[in-house]
Coordinates of C-alpha atoms in Angstrom, one line a residue:
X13 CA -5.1 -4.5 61.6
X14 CA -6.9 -3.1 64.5
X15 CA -9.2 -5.0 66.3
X16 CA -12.1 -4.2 68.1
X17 CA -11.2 -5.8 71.4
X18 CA -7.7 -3.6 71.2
X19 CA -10.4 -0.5 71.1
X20 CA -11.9 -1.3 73.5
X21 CA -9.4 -1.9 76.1
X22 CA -8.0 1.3 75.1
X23 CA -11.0 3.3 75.6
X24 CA -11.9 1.4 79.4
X25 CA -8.2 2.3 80.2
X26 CA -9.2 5.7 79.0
X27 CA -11.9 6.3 81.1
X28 CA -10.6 4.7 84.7
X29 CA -8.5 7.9 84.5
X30 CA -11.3 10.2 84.7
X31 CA -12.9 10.6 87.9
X32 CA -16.4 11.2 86.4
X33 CA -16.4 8.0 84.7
X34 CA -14.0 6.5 87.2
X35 CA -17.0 4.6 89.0
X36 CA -18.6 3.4 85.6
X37 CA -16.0 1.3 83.7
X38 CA -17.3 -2.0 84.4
X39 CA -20.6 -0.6 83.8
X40 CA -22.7 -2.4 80.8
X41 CA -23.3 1.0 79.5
X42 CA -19.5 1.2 79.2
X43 CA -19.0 -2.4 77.9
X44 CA -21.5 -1.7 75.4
X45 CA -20.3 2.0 74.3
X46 CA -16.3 -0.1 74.1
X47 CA -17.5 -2.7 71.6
X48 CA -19.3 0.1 69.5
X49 CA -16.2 2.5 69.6
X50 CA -14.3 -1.1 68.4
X51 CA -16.2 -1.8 65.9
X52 CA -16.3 1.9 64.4
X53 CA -12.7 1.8 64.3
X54 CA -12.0 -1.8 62.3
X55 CA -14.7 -0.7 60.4
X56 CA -12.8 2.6 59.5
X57 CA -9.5 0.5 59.2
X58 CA -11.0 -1.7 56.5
X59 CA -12.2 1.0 54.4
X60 CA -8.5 2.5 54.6
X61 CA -7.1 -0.6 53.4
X62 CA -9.5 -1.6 51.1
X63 CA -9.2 2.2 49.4
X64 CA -5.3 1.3 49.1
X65 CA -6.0 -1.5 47.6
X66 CA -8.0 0.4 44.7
X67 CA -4.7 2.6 44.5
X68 CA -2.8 -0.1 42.5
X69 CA -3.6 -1.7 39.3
X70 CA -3.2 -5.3 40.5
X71 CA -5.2 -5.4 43.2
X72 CA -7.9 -3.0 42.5
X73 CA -11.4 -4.6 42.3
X74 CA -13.8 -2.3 41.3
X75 CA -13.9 -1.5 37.5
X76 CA -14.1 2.5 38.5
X77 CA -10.5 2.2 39.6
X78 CA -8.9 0.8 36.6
X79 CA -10.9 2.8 34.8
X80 CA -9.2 6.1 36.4
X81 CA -6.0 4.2 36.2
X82 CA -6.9 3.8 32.6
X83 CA -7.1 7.7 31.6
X84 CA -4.4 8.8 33.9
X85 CA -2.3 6.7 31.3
X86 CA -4.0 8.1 28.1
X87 CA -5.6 4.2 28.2
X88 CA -8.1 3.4 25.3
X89 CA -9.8 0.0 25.9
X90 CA -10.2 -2.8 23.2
X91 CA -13.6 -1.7 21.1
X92 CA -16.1 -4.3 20.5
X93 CA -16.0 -6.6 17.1
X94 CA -19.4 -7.1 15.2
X95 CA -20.1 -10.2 13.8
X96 CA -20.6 -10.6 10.4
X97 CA -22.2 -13.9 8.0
X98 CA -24.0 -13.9 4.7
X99 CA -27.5 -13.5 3.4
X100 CA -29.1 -14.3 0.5
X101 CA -31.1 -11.6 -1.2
X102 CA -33.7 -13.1 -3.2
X103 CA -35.7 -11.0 -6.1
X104 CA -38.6 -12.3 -6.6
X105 CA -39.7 -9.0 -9.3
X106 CA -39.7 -8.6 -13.0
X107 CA -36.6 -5.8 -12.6
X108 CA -33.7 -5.6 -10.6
X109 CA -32.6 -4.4 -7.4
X110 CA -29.7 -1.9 -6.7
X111 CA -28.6 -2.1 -3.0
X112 CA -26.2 0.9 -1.6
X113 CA -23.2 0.2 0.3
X114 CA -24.2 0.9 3.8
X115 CA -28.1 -0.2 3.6
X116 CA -29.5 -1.1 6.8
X117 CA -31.7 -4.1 7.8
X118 CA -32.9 -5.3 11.2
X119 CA -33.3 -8.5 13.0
X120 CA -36.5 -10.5 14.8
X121 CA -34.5 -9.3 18.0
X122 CA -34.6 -5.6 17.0
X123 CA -30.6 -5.8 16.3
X124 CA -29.3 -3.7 13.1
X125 CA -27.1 -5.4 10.1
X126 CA -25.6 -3.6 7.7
X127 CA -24.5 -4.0 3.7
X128 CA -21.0 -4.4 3.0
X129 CA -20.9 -3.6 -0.6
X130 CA -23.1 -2.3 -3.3
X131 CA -25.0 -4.9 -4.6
X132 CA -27.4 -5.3 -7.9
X133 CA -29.5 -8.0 -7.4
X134 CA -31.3 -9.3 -10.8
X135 CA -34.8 -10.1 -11.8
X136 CA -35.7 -13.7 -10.5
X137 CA -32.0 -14.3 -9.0
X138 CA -30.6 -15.0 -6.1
X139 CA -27.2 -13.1 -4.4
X140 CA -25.1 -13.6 -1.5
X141 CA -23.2 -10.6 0.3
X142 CA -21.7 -10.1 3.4
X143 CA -23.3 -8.2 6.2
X144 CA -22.5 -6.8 9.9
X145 CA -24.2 -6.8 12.7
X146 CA -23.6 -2.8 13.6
X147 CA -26.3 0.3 12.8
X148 CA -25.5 4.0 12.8
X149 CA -26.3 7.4 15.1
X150 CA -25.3 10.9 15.2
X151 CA -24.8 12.8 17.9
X152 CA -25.3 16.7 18.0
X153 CA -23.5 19.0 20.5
X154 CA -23.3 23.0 20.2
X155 CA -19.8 23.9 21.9
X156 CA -20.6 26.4 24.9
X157 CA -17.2 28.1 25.3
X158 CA -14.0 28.2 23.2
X159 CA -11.5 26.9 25.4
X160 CA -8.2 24.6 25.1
X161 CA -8.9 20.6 24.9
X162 CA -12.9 21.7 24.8
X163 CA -14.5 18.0 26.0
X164 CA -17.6 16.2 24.5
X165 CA -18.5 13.0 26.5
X166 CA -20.7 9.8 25.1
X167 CA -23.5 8.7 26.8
X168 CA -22.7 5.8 29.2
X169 CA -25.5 3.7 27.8
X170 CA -23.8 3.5 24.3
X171 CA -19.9 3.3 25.2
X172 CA -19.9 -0.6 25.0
X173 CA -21.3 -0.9 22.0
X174 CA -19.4 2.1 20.1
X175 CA -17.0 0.8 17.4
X176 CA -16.4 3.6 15.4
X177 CA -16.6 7.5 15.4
X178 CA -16.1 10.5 12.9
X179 CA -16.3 13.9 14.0
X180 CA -17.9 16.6 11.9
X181 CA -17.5 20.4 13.1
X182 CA -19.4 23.6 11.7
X183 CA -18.3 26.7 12.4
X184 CA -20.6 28.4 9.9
X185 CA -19.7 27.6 6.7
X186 CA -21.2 23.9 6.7
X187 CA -19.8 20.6 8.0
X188 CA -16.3 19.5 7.6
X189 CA -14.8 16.5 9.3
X190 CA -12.1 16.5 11.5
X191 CA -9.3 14.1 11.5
X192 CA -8.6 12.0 14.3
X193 CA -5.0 12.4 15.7
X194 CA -4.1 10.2 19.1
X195 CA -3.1 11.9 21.5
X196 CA -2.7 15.0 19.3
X197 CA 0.4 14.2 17.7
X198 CA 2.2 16.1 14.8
X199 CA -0.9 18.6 15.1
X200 CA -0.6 22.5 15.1
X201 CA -2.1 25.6 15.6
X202 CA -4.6 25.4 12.7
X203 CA -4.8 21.6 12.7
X204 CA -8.6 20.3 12.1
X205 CA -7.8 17.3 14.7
X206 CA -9.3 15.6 17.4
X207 CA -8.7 12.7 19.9
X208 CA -10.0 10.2 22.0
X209 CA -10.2 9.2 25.5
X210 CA -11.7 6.9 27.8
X211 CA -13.2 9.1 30.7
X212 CA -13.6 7.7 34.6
X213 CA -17.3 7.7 34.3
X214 CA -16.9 5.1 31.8
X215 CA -17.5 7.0 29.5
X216 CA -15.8 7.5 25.6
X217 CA -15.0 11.2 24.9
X218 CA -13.3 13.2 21.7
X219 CA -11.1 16.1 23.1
X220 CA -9.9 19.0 20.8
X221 CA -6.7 20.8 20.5
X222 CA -5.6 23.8 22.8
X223 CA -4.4 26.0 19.6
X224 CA -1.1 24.6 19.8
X225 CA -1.9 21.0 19.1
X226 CA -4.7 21.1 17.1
X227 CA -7.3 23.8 16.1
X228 CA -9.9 25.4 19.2
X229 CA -13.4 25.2 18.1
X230 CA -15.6 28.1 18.0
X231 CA -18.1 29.3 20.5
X232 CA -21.7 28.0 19.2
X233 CA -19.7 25.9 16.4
X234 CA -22.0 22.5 15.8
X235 CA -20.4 19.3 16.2
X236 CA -22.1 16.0 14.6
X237 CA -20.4 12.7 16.2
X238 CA -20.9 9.7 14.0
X239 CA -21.3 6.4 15.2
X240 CA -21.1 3.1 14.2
X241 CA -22.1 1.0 17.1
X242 CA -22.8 -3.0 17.5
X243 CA -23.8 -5.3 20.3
X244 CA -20.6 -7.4 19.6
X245 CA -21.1 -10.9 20.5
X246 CA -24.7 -12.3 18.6
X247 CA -25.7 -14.6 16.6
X248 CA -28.1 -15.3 14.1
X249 CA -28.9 -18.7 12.5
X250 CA -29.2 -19.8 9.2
X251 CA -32.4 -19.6 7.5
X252 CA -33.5 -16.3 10.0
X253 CA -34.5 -13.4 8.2
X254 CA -33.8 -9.8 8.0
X255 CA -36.4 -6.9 7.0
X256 CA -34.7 -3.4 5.8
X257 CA -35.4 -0.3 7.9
X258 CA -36.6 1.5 4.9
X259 CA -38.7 0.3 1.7
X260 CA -37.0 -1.3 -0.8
X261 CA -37.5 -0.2 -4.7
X262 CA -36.4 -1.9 -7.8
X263 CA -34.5 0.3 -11.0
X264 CA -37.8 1.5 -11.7
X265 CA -38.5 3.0 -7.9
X266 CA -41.2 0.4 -8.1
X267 CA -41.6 -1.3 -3.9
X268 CA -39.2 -4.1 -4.7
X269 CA -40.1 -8.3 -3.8
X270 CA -37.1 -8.9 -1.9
X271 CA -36.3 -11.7 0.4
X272 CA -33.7 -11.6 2.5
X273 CA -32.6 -15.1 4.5
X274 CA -29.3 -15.6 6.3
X275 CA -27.2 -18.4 4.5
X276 CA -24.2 -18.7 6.9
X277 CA -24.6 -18.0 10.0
X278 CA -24.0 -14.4 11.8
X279 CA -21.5 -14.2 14.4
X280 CA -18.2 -14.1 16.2
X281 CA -18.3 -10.7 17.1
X282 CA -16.8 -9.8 20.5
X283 CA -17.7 -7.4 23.5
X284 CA -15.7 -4.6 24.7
X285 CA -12.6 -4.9 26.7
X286 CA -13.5 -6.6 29.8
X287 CA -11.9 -5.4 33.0
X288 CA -9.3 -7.9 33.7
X289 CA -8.1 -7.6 30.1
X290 CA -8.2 -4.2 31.1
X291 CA -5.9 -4.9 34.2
X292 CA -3.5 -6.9 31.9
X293 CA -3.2 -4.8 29.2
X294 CA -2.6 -1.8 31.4
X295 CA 0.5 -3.4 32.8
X296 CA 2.1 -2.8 29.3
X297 CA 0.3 0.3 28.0
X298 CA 3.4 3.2 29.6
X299 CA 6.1 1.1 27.3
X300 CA 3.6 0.3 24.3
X301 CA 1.3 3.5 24.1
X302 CA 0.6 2.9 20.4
X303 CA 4.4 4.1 19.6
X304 CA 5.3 1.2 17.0
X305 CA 9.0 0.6 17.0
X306 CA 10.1 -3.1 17.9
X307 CA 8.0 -6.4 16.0
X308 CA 6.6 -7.0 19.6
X309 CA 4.5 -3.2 19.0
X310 CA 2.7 -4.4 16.1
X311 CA 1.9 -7.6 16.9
X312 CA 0.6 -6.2 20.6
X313 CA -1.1 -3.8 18.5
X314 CA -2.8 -5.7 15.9
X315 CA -3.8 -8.2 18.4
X316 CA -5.5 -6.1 20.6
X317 CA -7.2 -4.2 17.9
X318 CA -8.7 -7.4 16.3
X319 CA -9.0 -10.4 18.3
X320 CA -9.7 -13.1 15.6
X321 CA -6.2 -12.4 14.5
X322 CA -4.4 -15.7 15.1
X323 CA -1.1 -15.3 13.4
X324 CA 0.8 -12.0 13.0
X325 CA 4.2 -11.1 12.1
X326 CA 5.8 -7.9 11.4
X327 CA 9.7 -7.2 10.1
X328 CA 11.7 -4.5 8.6
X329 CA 14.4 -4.3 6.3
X330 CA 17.2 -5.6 8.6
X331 CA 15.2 -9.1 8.0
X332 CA 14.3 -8.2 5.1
X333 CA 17.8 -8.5 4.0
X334 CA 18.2 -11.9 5.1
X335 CA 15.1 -13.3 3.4
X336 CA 15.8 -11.5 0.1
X337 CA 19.2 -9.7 -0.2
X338 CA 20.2 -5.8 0.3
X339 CA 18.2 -3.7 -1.8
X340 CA 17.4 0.3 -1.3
X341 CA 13.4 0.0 -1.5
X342 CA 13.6 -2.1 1.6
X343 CA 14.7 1.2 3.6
X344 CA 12.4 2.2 6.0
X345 CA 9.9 0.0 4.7
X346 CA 7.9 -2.3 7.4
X347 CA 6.4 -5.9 6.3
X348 CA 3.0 -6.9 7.9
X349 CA 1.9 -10.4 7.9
X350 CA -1.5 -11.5 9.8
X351 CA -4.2 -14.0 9.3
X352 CA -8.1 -14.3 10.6
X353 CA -10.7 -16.6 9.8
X354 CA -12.5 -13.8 8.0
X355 CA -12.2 -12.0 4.9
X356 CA -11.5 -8.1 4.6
X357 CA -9.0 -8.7 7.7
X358 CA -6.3 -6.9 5.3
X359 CA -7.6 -3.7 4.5
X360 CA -9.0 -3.0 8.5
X361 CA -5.4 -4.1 9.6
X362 CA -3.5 -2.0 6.9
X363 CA -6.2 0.9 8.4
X364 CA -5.4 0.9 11.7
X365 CA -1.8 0.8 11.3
X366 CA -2.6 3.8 8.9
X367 CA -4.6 5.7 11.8
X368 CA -0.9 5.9 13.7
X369 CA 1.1 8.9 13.0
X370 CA 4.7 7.7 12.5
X371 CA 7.4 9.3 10.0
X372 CA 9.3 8.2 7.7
X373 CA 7.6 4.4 7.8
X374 CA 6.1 2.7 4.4
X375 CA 4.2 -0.1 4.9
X376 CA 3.6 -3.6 3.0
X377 CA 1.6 -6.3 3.2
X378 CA 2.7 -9.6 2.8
X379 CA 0.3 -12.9 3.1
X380 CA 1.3 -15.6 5.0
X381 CA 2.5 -18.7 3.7
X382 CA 0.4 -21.7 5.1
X383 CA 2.7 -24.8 6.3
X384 CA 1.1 -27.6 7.7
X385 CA 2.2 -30.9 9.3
X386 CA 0.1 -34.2 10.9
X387 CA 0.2 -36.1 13.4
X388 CA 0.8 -40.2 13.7
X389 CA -1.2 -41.2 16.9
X390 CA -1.3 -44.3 18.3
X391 CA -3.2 -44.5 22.0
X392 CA -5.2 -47.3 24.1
X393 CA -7.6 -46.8 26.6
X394 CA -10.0 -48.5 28.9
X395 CA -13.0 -50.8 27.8
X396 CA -14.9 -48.2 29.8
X397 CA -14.4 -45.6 27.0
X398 CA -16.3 -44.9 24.1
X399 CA -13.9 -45.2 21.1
X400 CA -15.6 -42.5 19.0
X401 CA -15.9 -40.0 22.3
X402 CA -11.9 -40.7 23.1
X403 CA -11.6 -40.5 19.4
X404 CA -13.4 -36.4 19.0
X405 CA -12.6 -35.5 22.3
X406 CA -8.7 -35.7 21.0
X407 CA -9.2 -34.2 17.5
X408 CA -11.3 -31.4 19.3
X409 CA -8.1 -30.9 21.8
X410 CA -5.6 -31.0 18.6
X411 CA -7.3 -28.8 16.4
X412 CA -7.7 -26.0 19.9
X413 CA -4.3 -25.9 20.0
X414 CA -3.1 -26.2 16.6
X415 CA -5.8 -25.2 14.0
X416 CA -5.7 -23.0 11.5
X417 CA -8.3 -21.1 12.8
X418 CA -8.0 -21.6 16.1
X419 CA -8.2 -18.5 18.9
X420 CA -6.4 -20.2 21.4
X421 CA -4.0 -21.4 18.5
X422 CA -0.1 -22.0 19.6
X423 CA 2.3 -20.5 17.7
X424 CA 4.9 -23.1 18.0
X425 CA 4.7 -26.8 17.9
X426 CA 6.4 -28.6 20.6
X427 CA 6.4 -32.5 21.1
X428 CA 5.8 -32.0 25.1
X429 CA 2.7 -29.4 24.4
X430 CA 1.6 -32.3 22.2
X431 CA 1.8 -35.0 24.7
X432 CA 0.3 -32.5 27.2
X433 CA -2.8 -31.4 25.3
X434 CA -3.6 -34.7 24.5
X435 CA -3.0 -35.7 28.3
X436 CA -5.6 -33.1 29.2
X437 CA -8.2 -34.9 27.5
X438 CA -8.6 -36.9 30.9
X439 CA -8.5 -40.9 29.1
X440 CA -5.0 -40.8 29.6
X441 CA -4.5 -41.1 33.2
X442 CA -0.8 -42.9 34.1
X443 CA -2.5 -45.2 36.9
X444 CA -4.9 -47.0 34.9
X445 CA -2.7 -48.3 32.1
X446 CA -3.7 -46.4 29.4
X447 CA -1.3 -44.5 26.9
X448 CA -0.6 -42.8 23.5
X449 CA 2.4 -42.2 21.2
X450 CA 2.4 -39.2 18.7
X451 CA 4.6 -38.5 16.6
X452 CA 4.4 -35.0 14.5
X453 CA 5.8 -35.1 10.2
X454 CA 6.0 -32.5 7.7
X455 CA 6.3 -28.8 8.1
X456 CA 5.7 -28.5 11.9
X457 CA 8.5 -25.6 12.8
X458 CA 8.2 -22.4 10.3
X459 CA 11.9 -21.8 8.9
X460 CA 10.7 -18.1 7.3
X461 CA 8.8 -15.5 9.5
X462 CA 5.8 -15.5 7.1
X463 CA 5.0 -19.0 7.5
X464 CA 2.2 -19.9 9.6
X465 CA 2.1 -23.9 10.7
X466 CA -0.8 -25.7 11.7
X467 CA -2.1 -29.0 12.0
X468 CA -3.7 -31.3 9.0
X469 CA -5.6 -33.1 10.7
X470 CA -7.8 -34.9 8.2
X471 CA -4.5 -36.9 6.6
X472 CA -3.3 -37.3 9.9
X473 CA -3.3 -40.9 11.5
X474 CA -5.2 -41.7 14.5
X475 CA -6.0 -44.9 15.7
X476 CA -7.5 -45.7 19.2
X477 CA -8.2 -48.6 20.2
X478 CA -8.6 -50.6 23.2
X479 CA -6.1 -52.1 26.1
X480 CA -5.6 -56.0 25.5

């Protein structure tokens, strides 16, 4: 780097070879204007480096940077999850209550939940039903020109909380929705497709085709962008309530009596993509770019597009073969094989896979087979422990790392990650005399690629117990 002192050596040299300024170089006007000039230039060479440094994915800091590195690469970041719990809907009237798929309600905190399912509630009854915490909005936009790959941007204030979009175009004879194609793919001239992409500003837009890939929109054509959008990761406690954003009638369009009180609690949703699971996931994104060949695609892929996924596999009909013998329906068939902590997780997996255009690919589902094994623990520890806190403070370790349901869950189970995840409790330390044996029985190593192993932990054997 250039420092300021180097400046300003160079600019006193400078000047004792001009004879107007000849007389003045160990002036204080010159000392003065020499640390200035310095200081202008390090400042200058900082900003230089510190722009390079935005050049490159791994060291950039500002989130504006990756976010441009991000749509050079056709880069679509993670969308937030809503979280989702069950009310009870209680009908307090002398007829019953017919609930549409899709009704919306709305929190103390002003936050929108929506029905799952269509739901009849009877007279004097009580029914639970799964909601999530996401509302709806349109969006209208008259195109201004026809033009190749016209552009329609999202306001910045909604981006993070946009989960879902459908695109509706008129062109005069009413609206018909447009299918969503990434990146444009097996689309042609008179395609009705559109795509997405995540703009610098940070900003979602939906591009259209050029008339080659996908059908131009016409000048003045109306275009209605549907969005389901959620504030990811809330929560909402049992026994809260929820009021519905319109009036509620029984069968007989009489105002309905209808309590609504949450019975499990409302959350694990999750925000958008962060920036530095931006950074990471950019590092992969040329090789991956939602083109699902190898098991390492869909796993990648299904991960990233649900979170709470915590086991996934994915085969074709090369392993196919080994699990169940040659047979001609297992050509160019692909096996899919996740689990979440949450119901519907099939269907939106099977969805999203669906959403990628790929030829000549049939998919299956397959559940997972659940194996599980314990553990035999024996451990001592100081008198200065708390049996009961050594005791939850280990189970709480064991069931991070091996759970069923677990985020942070490890797919295989290894005697040394045991030792060491125990270890990181902290009432283990090797200088004070303390210690533990575990020993792990039963089904702890899958032998078939569906089989997802976790840890029993209630007919496992712990004992704890102080040094002697």
């Amino acid at each position: 780097m250039i420092l300021n002192e180097q400046v300003a050596n160079k600019l006193k040299t400078l000047l004792s070879s001009l004879p107007s300024w000849k007389s003045l170089t160990n002036s204080q006007f010159v000392q003065h204007l020499a640390i200035f000039m310095g200081w202008t230039v390090e400042d200058a060479n900082f900003k230089i480096e510190r722009a390079r440094q935005e050049a490159f994915i791994g060291t950039a800091l500002n989130r504006s940077s990756l976010v441009a590195h991000a749509e050079d690469r056709e880069y679509l970041p993670r969308k937030p999850k809503p979280s989702e719990g069950t009310v009870l809907f209680t009908n307090a009237g002398p007829r019953p209550v017919l609930l549409k798929r899709g009704r919306e309600f709305v929190s103390d905190a002003q936050l929108p939940y929506t029905l799952g399912l269509k739901l009849l509630v009877p007279a004097q009854s009580k029914v639970a039903a799964l909601v999530t915490q996401y509302g709806k909005t349109s969006i209208l936009h008259t195109v201004s020109e026809e033009k190749p790959f016209y552009e329609i941007l999202i306001d910045k204030a909604l981006t993070p909380k946009v989960m879902a979009l459908e695109v509706w175009v008129d062109s005069g004879d009413g609206f018909r929705k447009w299918e969503y194609s990434r990146l444009l793919t097996n689309a042609y001239r008179d395609s009705f497709v559109w795509d997405e992409f995540y703009h610098v500003s940070d900003q979602i837009g939906i591009r259209f085709g050029n008339g080659t890939f996908g059908k131009i929109p016409p000048q003045g054509a109306q275009v209605r962008i549907d969005i389901k959008y959620t504030d990811g990761d809330t929560l909402l406690l049992e026994r809260q309530y929820l009021y519905p954003l319109e009036e509620i009638v029984d069968v007989a369009g009489v105002p309905a009596s209808l309590n609504i009180e949450v019975e499990t609690t409302i959350q694990n949703g999750q925000a958008q993509e962060s920036t530095e699971e931006m950074r990471r996931n950019l590092h992969y994104w040329s090789v991956y770019n939602e083109r699902l060949v190898w098991d390492n695609d869909y796993e990648y892929f299904i991960r990233r597009r649900f979170p709470e996924v915590v086991f996934v596999r994915a085969w074709g009909e090369e392993e196919a073969e080994r699990l169940w013998g040659p047979k001609l329906e297992h050509i160019n068939k692909i096996w899919i094989c996740a689990y979440a902590p949450r119901e519907g997780i099939v269907q939106d997996v099977m969805n999203a896979i669906a959403d990628v255009p790929m030829l000549c690919r049939n998919f299956q589902w397959y559940n997972p087979e659940h194996v599980s094994f314990t553990l035999r623990l024996t451990a001592r520890v100081l008198s200065d422990k708390v049996l009961s806190e050594v005791d939850e403070d280990v189970r709480a370790a064991l069931m991070r790392a091996y759970g069923r349901d677990s985020l942070y869950r490890r797919d295989k189970v290894l005697v040394s990650e045991i030792y060491e995840c125990i270890q990181s409790t902290g009432h283990f330390e090797k200088e004070t005399g303390a210690w533990f044996e575990a020993v792990p029985e039963g089904h702890f190593e899958a032998n078939l690629i569906y089989q997802m192993v976790s840890l029993d932990l209630d007919n496992s054997q712990i004992q704890i117990a102080y040094l002697t």
